[in-house]
Amino acid sequence: MRCGESRRARRLAPAVHVEVFARAAFLVLLALGPGGCAHRTGPAPGPTSSADSTPTDAQTAQPSQAIEQAGVALRPVDAWPGRHQLRQRVQIDWTGGSETFDAVLQRRPGELVLFGLGPMNLVGFRLALVADDPANGADQHIEIENRTGRELPFSPGHVLADVQRVFYPWIESAGGRDADCGDCERTGRSGGVEIRERGPAGRPTERRFVVVDARGGGEVRVRYAGWQGDPAFPAQVDLENEWFGYRLRIRTLESTPLPTP
């Protein structure tokens, strides 16, 4: 495994059975088993351009199907520019419980990597979204490496989609005016999902994601606080996922630029 990566990871997001996920994920991070396994999944669910004239599968599906498809829809891995590593502390809350763990997120050209940490900062698992062709990032797949000695209790696609909802750009900025506007609101669309963003471009205060054909299913709401540094990262992010019934609080403890090879 390629490391400085014995100290990497980022946050977890459940698929549907949130309480089972949260308890099991916490145990995974605390109870590392010997050995491990690595494998590559099939192609990652791809994004759909808002310019497409043909309805997407999510737009023609039943509401519950539309939400599930939106829950794992991924942007091209290189849509978030830069080389950086974020060390974070994550709290997940669901009806009846709460857990906290440490994690690290790495972004390099052609890949987005999430490491789950256990005792003594040892890596429990690695999830990665990897471009098949790093030159354009058009085709991509998810890789899973599990060192816990047990099956991971969550969907990698949901986890990586939440990472992208928080950190990736979703709406094209209008330029300098948006960058200086503290309460501007921008709207956009990705496939069957409507996105609303408030605050300065590149440093939003809030984002909301709503499945157009399943508005009754709620929204994913992301709130940001304490943007700092260059490039800027938020000191704290609060994500509430009404689609699947959980909340995340993500505190960035340290941000580090990664060197160019």
XYZ file of C-alpha atoms in Angstrom, residues 2-259:
258
model
C 1.266 3.511 -0.798
C 1.576 5.549 2.315
C 2.377 8.330 4.354
C -0.997 6.580 4.122
C -0.867 4.942 7.500
C -2.646 8.131 8.660
C -5.370 8.712 6.074
C -9.139 8.567 5.850
C -12.322 10.478 5.751
C -15.857 10.204 6.720
C -18.420 7.484 6.417
C -21.932 7.647 5.007
C -24.458 4.847 5.301
C -26.727 3.540 2.583
C -30.071 2.805 4.238
C -29.689 0.923 7.535
C -28.028 3.802 9.346
C -27.929 2.455 12.903
C -26.410 -0.851 11.812
C -23.895 1.018 9.675
C -22.792 3.448 12.349
C -22.234 0.863 15.071
C -20.500 -1.580 12.743
C -18.316 1.093 11.134
C -17.112 2.239 14.523
C -16.243 -1.324 15.497
C -14.364 -1.749 12.222
C -12.187 1.220 13.072
C -11.470 -0.064 16.577
C -10.933 -3.741 15.877
C -8.381 -4.307 13.138
C -7.828 -7.911 12.198
C -4.729 -9.500 10.686
C -4.190 -9.584 6.957
C -6.419 -7.871 4.464
C -7.802 -7.981 0.983
C -8.042 -5.609 -1.918
C -10.279 -5.631 -4.936
C -11.683 -3.411 -7.623
C -15.399 -2.978 -8.086
C -17.156 -2.374 -11.386
C -17.282 1.066 -12.996
C -18.297 3.840 -10.650
C -21.781 5.325 -11.138
C -21.264 8.187 -13.544
C -22.552 11.768 -13.485
C -25.161 12.938 -15.957
C -24.780 16.324 -17.602
C -27.589 18.797 -16.993
C -27.468 19.523 -20.728
C -28.690 16.033 -21.633
C -32.070 16.155 -23.355
C -32.852 12.492 -22.682
C -34.352 11.800 -19.221
C -31.960 10.022 -16.885
C -32.774 6.732 -15.170
C -33.173 8.631 -11.898
C -35.681 10.999 -13.508
C -37.900 8.171 -14.765
C -37.558 5.863 -11.750
C -39.856 5.624 -8.755
C -39.008 8.173 -6.027
C -37.215 5.692 -3.772
C -35.163 4.469 -6.719
C -34.385 8.039 -7.742
C -33.056 8.826 -4.254
C -30.967 5.667 -4.108
C -29.452 6.422 -7.512
C -28.736 10.023 -6.491
C -27.161 8.736 -3.293
C -24.328 7.015 -5.187
C -23.963 9.308 -8.233
C -20.337 10.433 -8.552
C -18.665 13.344 -10.306
C -15.450 12.816 -12.320
C -12.671 12.290 -9.808
C -10.604 15.229 -11.097
C -13.459 17.744 -10.860
C -11.935 18.808 -7.524
C -8.525 20.281 -8.418
C -5.356 20.133 -6.381
C -3.176 17.820 -4.307
C -4.022 17.790 -0.632
C -4.579 15.697 2.458
C -7.099 16.417 5.220
C -6.889 14.860 8.673
C -10.360 14.931 10.228
C -12.494 13.929 13.176
C -15.965 12.730 12.261
C -19.073 12.395 14.375
C -22.065 10.488 13.023
C -25.495 10.803 14.664
C -28.591 8.768 13.932
C -31.832 8.067 15.756
C -30.773 6.342 18.956
C -27.003 6.763 18.816
C -23.796 8.641 18.034
C -20.169 7.652 17.319
C -16.916 9.537 16.670
C -13.748 8.454 14.818
C -10.698 9.872 13.008
C -10.213 9.741 9.252
C -8.004 11.137 6.464
C -8.847 12.171 2.911
C -6.293 12.405 0.086
C -6.750 13.994 -3.316
C -4.224 13.487 -6.120
C -4.673 13.737 -9.893
C -6.607 10.704 -11.007
C -7.711 9.558 -7.549
C -9.677 10.388 -4.427
C -8.704 8.185 -1.457
C -10.370 7.745 1.916
C -8.585 5.895 4.739
C -10.366 4.621 7.837
C -8.130 4.652 10.920
C -8.015 2.309 13.890
C -5.857 2.164 17.040
C -2.466 3.878 16.812
C -3.591 5.444 13.500
C -3.289 2.132 11.650
C -5.292 1.907 8.430
C -8.407 -0.231 8.753
C -9.663 0.229 5.218
C -9.007 2.186 2.045
C -11.659 3.372 -0.396
C -10.589 5.037 -3.634
C -12.224 6.556 -6.671
C -9.674 6.109 -9.462
C -9.678 7.436 -13.030
C -9.110 4.732 -15.643
C -7.507 7.406 -17.827
C -5.881 10.029 -15.562
C -5.507 12.345 -18.571
C -9.228 13.114 -18.588
C -10.846 11.241 -15.683
C -13.825 10.362 -17.883
C -14.038 6.712 -16.836
C -13.478 5.714 -13.253
C -13.885 2.852 -10.812
C -13.975 2.283 -7.061
C -11.235 0.330 -5.279
C -11.628 -1.224 -1.826
C -8.853 -2.446 0.463
C -10.024 -4.016 3.701
C -7.572 -4.805 6.508
C -10.176 -5.363 9.205
C -10.556 -9.118 8.731
C -14.320 -8.717 8.255
C -16.733 -7.442 5.639
C -17.073 -3.665 5.581
C -20.554 -2.683 6.793
C -21.185 0.200 4.391
C -21.459 1.020 0.706
C -18.269 2.615 -0.708
C -20.350 4.452 -3.303
C -22.405 6.242 -0.636
C -19.286 7.187 1.313
C -17.466 8.662 -1.689
C -20.614 10.459 -2.880
C -20.871 12.224 0.484
C -17.201 13.230 0.212
C -17.954 14.794 -3.158
C -21.123 16.538 -1.945
C -19.064 18.283 0.741
C -15.783 19.083 -1.010
C -16.264 19.044 -4.793
C -17.450 22.082 -6.777
C -20.989 21.612 -8.097
C -22.020 24.958 -9.592
C -19.990 27.054 -12.001
C -19.089 30.440 -10.537
C -20.006 33.689 -12.292
C -16.557 35.052 -11.462
C -15.445 37.872 -9.180
C -18.966 38.957 -8.241
C -19.758 35.543 -6.743
C -16.416 35.368 -4.961
C -17.131 38.619 -3.073
C -20.831 38.073 -2.349
C -21.439 36.833 1.184
C -25.111 35.936 0.669
C -25.337 35.138 -3.043
C -27.336 32.078 -4.052
C -26.497 29.901 -7.042
C -28.488 27.031 -8.495
C -27.490 24.136 -10.700
C -28.431 20.631 -11.642
C -26.559 17.347 -11.925
C -28.618 14.607 -13.520
C -31.868 14.421 -11.540
C -30.538 16.406 -8.568
C -31.100 20.139 -8.042
C -28.321 21.909 -6.138
C -28.576 25.248 -4.338
C -25.501 26.940 -2.910
C -25.299 30.056 -0.750
C -22.287 32.206 0.093
C -19.078 33.214 -1.693
C -18.016 30.994 -4.592
C -15.371 28.548 -3.420
C -16.265 29.175 0.232
C -19.991 28.446 0.507
C -21.894 28.661 3.756
C -24.525 26.127 2.683
C -25.408 23.594 -0.007
C -28.698 21.742 -0.545
C -29.278 18.701 -2.764
C -32.825 17.718 -3.742
C -33.886 14.866 -6.034
C -36.222 16.582 -8.512
C -38.552 13.604 -8.922
C -38.617 12.801 -5.192
C -38.901 16.140 -3.399
C -40.980 14.501 -0.689
C -37.939 12.396 0.224
C -36.183 15.389 1.782
C -32.778 16.825 0.987
C -29.100 16.644 1.808
C -28.075 19.865 3.532
C -24.401 20.813 4.045
C -23.352 23.766 6.238
C -19.807 25.146 6.361
C -17.961 27.208 8.981
C -14.474 28.582 9.523
C -12.996 28.591 6.026
C -9.242 29.152 6.284
C -5.975 28.663 4.408
C -5.015 28.788 0.732
C -6.446 26.698 -0.765
C -9.250 27.175 1.743
C -10.857 24.318 3.666
C -13.697 24.570 6.194
C -12.814 24.029 9.854
C -16.200 22.370 10.366
C -18.872 20.869 8.131
C -22.316 19.706 9.242
C -24.102 17.394 6.810
C -27.709 16.316 7.366
C -28.903 13.561 5.035
C -32.695 13.348 5.104
C -32.636 10.778 2.298
C -31.150 8.121 4.587
C -31.606 9.596 8.056
C -28.208 10.539 9.541
C -26.059 13.566 10.399
C -22.301 14.068 10.105
C -20.088 16.638 11.802
C -16.644 16.816 10.193
C -13.861 18.805 11.869
C -10.695 19.359 9.874
C -7.746 18.987 12.246
C -4.991 19.470 9.692
C -4.627 20.184 5.980
C -1.400 19.366 4.153
C -0.440 19.970 0.499
C 0.861 16.835 -1.189
C 4.066 17.176 -3.214
